[in-house]
């Protein structure tokens, strides 16, 4: 509240506070033209120092991971540590491919991610649109049911989900990894929020022209909903590629595992042979990292969007 | 989480209801609307697939878990009704007390990540800062990295014999230790990784909140002679409090459900496990290693109750410190 009054006072320049406040106010305004240049020079030096220190903490583990992936095992256990690999070896990567069907796991991860993402984007966009724009009896009740799914932790449905997959004979199949993941209360909610924020006039026009709801949705709303769809896509891609618990319980055959489970297998096989583990971890994370570097803006906006609207 | 969402959506739902009377057919002067019956069919088409999927894979399984928590599986696959036995056994389980304590400690440490994220977001929001997007990208990298891989990297860094963390500490004359097998440090070590991994998401959310604070307010404070520290605590923090509240609710829920990091960083035979095993890890052990489904279901329900209780408490407390415009 006090902020608002502060604001108005500045806008109108009315000396509502004690006389001293108003005097200082006008003095400050006069000085503000000169101030920025000097302040940036001095203040930003400290800001950069702090931010750069933090950035090193954020990035160092990845640099160390990459360096280790190219070290010999002997180099990796040296005390004091060998920083730059000497010699650079590529055998760790070969070792990863020798000890597990890494190529197949990579493919499984890609299929899992694409399958879940396409399914979720299509289904959640449709459902979100209907919740926002198509009135039907009992809509709020159904919507609250959807929201209740959001509330419960995944552990609560994990066991019966597993039993359903087992009963369907889907253990160690791609559909076990994909199918439960294409239905999302979160995604539906996110898209509903997005459609709610769009002006209704757009659809009025389409409806007057005789378009049915599907045509209105597909031709008018989906193209306009791109930012929401991008956010949902980013969120789903990240979640799918990195998911561990569900793939861990439904796959036991290495040929059917995605990379996240593969990495946990690699630990069992190589224990503390860190160069091999790091080579595996690097191979498993690199695709997402490269995608992120290319689509930075979409990733960051997508997470900010799903983080604030979700 | 639902409370949060319900609160955020309460207004839109009622707004929509207001639109309904218009949908009545045959209103003069307006193009004829589809009848309610017709739009119900369209709604079924749009919502039906997701509704069925959620019902089959989420809602029904949740009900199943509740039923399961009152049963015990027999040796030949069948299950018998045992009433509250799983719950009474759970409440007497010494491992539960340990797991609750571990989860509580983990959650409290995880919350330390919030002020760190606010501080970094505020620094990033400095007017005219160069290289902002470079920093933002660097802080965001762990967010796009698989937790399983993150866990492996930090296992290596934390290693007691040749881990690089101990080597760095040695430079300052600090004796390291085997961080992940030492029962007194394992949980903290994992929680630090949790903070580190989630920092990027929180920074981005706070940055969005900070950019929503009108410049005029800050200028007004400048005119009143407020210094940067004063401005930060008297203006930035109160105006950012809805975002801080949101992130803290999500962080508590996430911290209570931590699994990937514990599973990947410790391994089953770790001597520090009793001091690190969280509620979800206890659930995983009961359900998928010991194959005691009914018992695991009871643990899952206890987890739900804890999450609900903490979320309700947070919503009660928010009135004291969250400022909505």
XYZ file of C-alpha atoms in Angstrom, chain A residues 1 3 6-7 9-11 21 24-26 28-29 35 39-40 44 47-55 57-62 64-65 68 73 76-81 109 123-124 126-127 129-140 142-143 145-166 168 170 179-181 183-186 188-189 192-193 196 204 207-208 211-214 216-217 238-239 241-245 248-249 259-260 263-264 267 271-272 274 277-278 281 284-285 288-289 292-293 296-297 299-300 303-304 306-310, chain B residues 1-6 8-9 12-17 20 22-23 30-34 36 39-40 42-47 49-54 56-66 68 119-120 123-124 126-131 133 135-150 152-157 159 161-164 167-168 195-197 199-201 204-205 208-209 214 216-217 219-226 231 234-235 238-239 243 246 250 253 257 259-260 263-264 280 283-284 287-288 292-294 296-297 300-301 303-304 307-308 323-325:
286
model
C 0.000 0.000 0.000
C 4.455 1.721 -2.245
C 5.004 6.605 -2.794
C 4.438 6.142 -6.476
C 3.600 11.249 -4.848
C 6.458 10.978 -7.285
C 4.171 11.214 -10.298
C 10.982 14.749 1.725
C 15.098 15.826 -1.315
C 12.827 14.608 -4.064
C 13.448 17.552 -6.337
C 17.304 13.894 -6.571
C 15.540 14.531 -9.833
C 24.163 9.872 -11.801
C 26.966 4.478 -10.770
C 27.139 1.865 -13.504
C 28.401 -3.081 -11.812
C 27.603 -7.140 -9.431
C 29.715 -8.830 -12.103
C 32.089 -10.211 -9.487
C 29.220 -11.784 -7.525
C 27.403 -13.111 -10.582
C 30.574 -14.504 -12.131
C 31.492 -16.290 -8.909
C 28.042 -17.871 -8.844
C 28.280 -18.758 -12.528
C 29.892 -22.628 -9.167
C 27.076 -23.465 -11.598
C 29.312 -24.442 -14.496
C 32.330 -25.973 -12.800
C 30.750 -29.432 -12.292
C 30.055 -29.662 -16.022
C 34.997 -31.145 -14.518
C 32.653 -33.799 -15.880
C 37.109 -36.375 -16.568
C 41.288 -43.988 -14.868
C 41.058 -39.473 -12.518
C 42.169 -40.743 -9.107
C 45.359 -38.688 -8.787
C 45.901 -36.587 -5.683
C 46.356 -33.692 -6.260
C 43.973 -33.982 -9.197
C 14.830 -41.715 -24.797
C -4.441 -33.572 -25.856
C -3.762 -30.789 -23.365
C -7.647 -29.529 -26.868
C -8.776 -30.076 -23.289
C -9.325 -24.963 -24.925
C -12.598 -26.665 -24.033
C -12.244 -25.791 -20.347
C -11.615 -22.176 -21.277
C -14.097 -21.687 -24.093
C -16.760 -24.378 -24.522
C -19.458 -24.194 -21.848
C -21.019 -27.500 -20.860
C -22.927 -28.680 -17.827
C -20.679 -29.731 -14.962
C -17.597 -28.107 -16.410
C -16.363 -26.740 -13.097
C -14.772 -31.855 -14.086
C -12.161 -29.139 -13.890
C -11.346 -33.275 -10.668
C -8.532 -32.471 -13.087
C -6.957 -30.177 -10.526
C -7.106 -32.839 -7.836
C -4.720 -34.919 -9.960
C -2.246 -32.056 -9.724
C -2.383 -32.108 -5.963
C -1.472 -35.718 -5.256
C 2.192 -36.713 -5.288
C 3.126 -39.214 -7.999
C 3.884 -41.885 -5.382
C 0.177 -42.130 -4.763
C -0.645 -43.575 -8.158
C 2.688 -45.220 -8.935
C 1.903 -48.710 -7.618
C -1.493 -49.203 -9.324
C -0.127 -47.576 -12.476
C 2.556 -50.235 -12.443
C -0.072 -52.937 -11.922
C -2.125 -51.631 -14.860
C 0.947 -51.698 -17.094
C 1.724 -55.190 -15.846
C -1.719 -54.975 -20.017
C 3.298 -53.680 -21.280
C 1.179 -43.723 -22.619
C 0.649 -42.668 -18.972
C 2.772 -39.584 -19.707
C -2.253 -37.357 -20.087
C -1.470 -34.331 -18.012
C -3.564 -32.319 -15.613
C -0.773 -29.772 -15.391
C -4.397 -28.997 -19.400
C -4.356 -26.398 -16.658
C -6.578 -23.432 -20.084
C -4.901 -20.475 -18.391
C -8.459 -17.753 -20.861
C -16.856 -14.641 -32.308
C -18.326 -18.518 -35.371
C -20.317 -15.890 -37.209
C -16.996 -22.352 -38.289
C -17.650 -25.224 -35.901
C -15.679 -25.440 -32.618
C -13.070 -27.724 -34.107
C -12.327 -22.389 -34.678
C -9.878 -24.203 -32.430
C 12.599 -31.681 -20.147
C 10.445 -33.787 -17.866
C 14.045 -36.773 -21.161
C 15.089 -36.548 -17.508
C 12.401 -38.756 -15.910
C 13.846 -41.550 -13.787
C 11.381 -43.141 -11.353
C 13.014 -47.387 -13.548
C 9.994 -49.387 -12.422
C 19.140 -43.112 -20.900
C 18.271 -42.037 -17.351
C 22.968 -44.259 -16.313
C 21.849 -45.922 -13.107
C 26.860 -47.143 -11.914
C 31.126 -48.448 -9.657
C 33.615 -45.650 -9.246
C 34.387 -42.082 -13.039
C 30.516 -42.737 -15.826
C 31.242 -39.173 -16.896
C 26.586 -38.805 -18.326
C 23.116 -38.575 -21.984
C 22.945 -34.847 -21.262
C 19.364 -31.591 -24.229
C 22.185 -29.129 -23.592
C 18.886 -25.630 -24.946
C 21.782 -23.625 -26.393
C 17.583 -20.670 -25.109
C 14.883 -18.052 -25.286
C 13.426 -22.745 -22.901
C 13.775 -19.935 -20.408
C 9.952 -22.490 -17.814
C 9.159 -18.993 -16.571
C 4.904 -22.713 -16.718
C 6.477 -21.695 -13.427
C 4.336 -18.622 -12.994
C 1.093 -19.747 -14.605
C 1.234 -23.331 -13.342
C -0.692 -27.159 -4.976
C -4.374 -27.288 -5.746
C -5.088 -24.656 -3.178
C -2.615 -22.472 -4.929
C -4.177 -23.180 -8.263
C -7.689 -22.857 -6.989
C -5.241 -18.426 -8.899
C -8.188 -19.615 -10.923
C -11.558 -16.915 -14.096
C -14.054 -19.656 -13.226
C -16.651 -17.197 -12.037
C -15.977 -14.940 -14.989
C -16.800 -17.786 -17.284
C -20.049 -18.490 -15.536
C -23.221 -18.533 -19.757
C -25.545 -15.463 -23.348
C -25.314 -18.980 -24.641
C -26.996 -11.788 -32.148
C -25.910 -14.715 -34.269
C -27.543 -17.876 -33.045
C -25.390 -19.716 -30.497
C -24.994 -23.444 -30.488
C -25.909 -26.272 -24.763
C -21.520 -27.754 -27.172
C -21.514 -30.568 -24.628
C -17.940 -30.769 -28.673
C -16.590 -30.530 -25.128
C -16.669 -34.310 -24.873
C -14.636 -34.542 -28.052
C -12.051 -32.065 -26.782
C -11.820 -33.183 -23.172
C -9.416 -38.370 -24.302
C -7.568 -36.545 -21.519
C -10.361 -37.164 -19.017
C -10.332 -40.901 -19.749
C -6.552 -41.084 -19.531
C -6.418 -39.194 -16.246
C -7.488 -44.601 -15.881
C -3.879 -43.730 -15.053
C -4.178 -41.203 -12.220
C -7.538 -40.900 -10.460
C -8.463 -44.562 -10.295
C -4.922 -45.592 -9.263
C -5.073 -43.031 -6.449
C -8.279 -44.608 -5.183
C -6.685 -48.033 -5.629
C -3.752 -46.952 -3.475
C -6.118 -45.879 -0.753
C -4.452 -51.022 -1.073
C 19.586 -12.341 -4.525
C 20.905 -13.581 -7.874
C 21.634 -8.786 -9.220
C 20.650 -9.902 -12.726
C 20.421 -4.428 -12.215
C 19.527 -1.695 -14.691
C 21.842 -1.588 -17.702
C 23.713 -4.750 -16.728
C 25.716 -6.191 -19.581
C 25.868 -9.919 -20.225
C 21.496 -13.285 -20.832
C 24.632 -15.276 -16.860
C 21.022 -16.406 -17.077
C 22.005 -19.158 -19.518
C 24.852 -20.371 -17.295
C 22.654 -20.489 -14.193
C 20.028 -22.351 -16.189
C 22.242 -25.207 -17.429
C 21.573 -27.563 -14.471
C 17.816 -27.204 -15.088
C 18.136 -28.875 -18.493
C 20.460 -31.584 -17.200
C 19.234 -35.029 -16.249
C 19.166 -35.422 -12.432
C 20.680 -38.887 -12.869
C 23.697 -37.317 -14.591
C 23.918 -34.471 -12.088
C 26.906 -38.895 -10.916
C 28.926 -35.721 -11.420
C 28.479 -34.663 -7.807
C 29.285 -38.154 -6.542
C 32.646 -37.734 -8.176
C 33.136 -34.222 -6.813
C 34.384 -38.449 -3.373
C 39.551 -40.231 -1.604
C 40.231 -38.133 -4.687
C 37.195 -35.854 -5.072
C 37.976 -32.383 -6.319
C 41.341 -30.970 -2.976
C 39.936 -27.450 -3.148
C 19.530 -26.254 -4.406
C 22.196 -25.948 -7.078
C 20.098 -27.912 -9.578
C 18.437 -22.470 -8.794
C 17.991 -21.670 -12.483
C 14.227 -22.245 -12.459
C 13.909 -17.189 -13.923
C 10.624 -17.030 -11.984
C 9.963 -12.382 -14.276
C 8.501 -11.075 -10.995
C 7.094 -0.740 -12.258
C 8.211 4.399 -11.327
C 8.149 2.862 -7.849
C 12.354 6.016 -9.173
C 10.081 7.332 -6.473
C 12.197 5.607 -3.853
C 15.301 7.117 -5.440
C 13.729 10.528 -5.136
C 13.037 9.867 -1.501
C 16.704 9.096 -1.056
C 16.367 5.361 -0.354
C 14.984 -0.305 -1.613
C 11.315 -2.215 1.617
C 10.178 -2.383 -1.993
C 7.356 -7.030 -0.551
C 6.462 -6.645 -4.232
C 6.521 -15.042 -6.375
C 4.698 -19.470 -4.947
C 6.495 -25.538 -4.872
C 6.325 -30.012 -2.242
C 9.212 -35.800 -2.962
C 13.973 -39.304 -5.028
C 16.296 -39.150 -8.049
C 18.684 -42.896 -5.337
C 21.520 -41.981 -7.669
C 9.812 -41.278 -0.846
C 8.125 -45.773 -0.092
C 10.263 -47.006 -2.991
C 6.828 -50.963 -2.736
C 9.437 -52.103 -5.226
C 5.044 -54.732 0.443
C 2.482 -52.854 -1.607
C -0.035 -52.226 1.160
C 4.021 -48.642 0.641
C 0.503 -47.355 -0.061
C 2.240 -42.656 0.184
C -0.921 -41.540 1.971
C 3.136 -38.268 2.435
C -0.026 -36.778 0.937
C 2.124 -32.219 1.921
C -1.461 -31.061 2.423
C 1.545 -8.556 -0.385
C -0.895 -8.801 -3.246
C -1.453 -5.626 -5.203
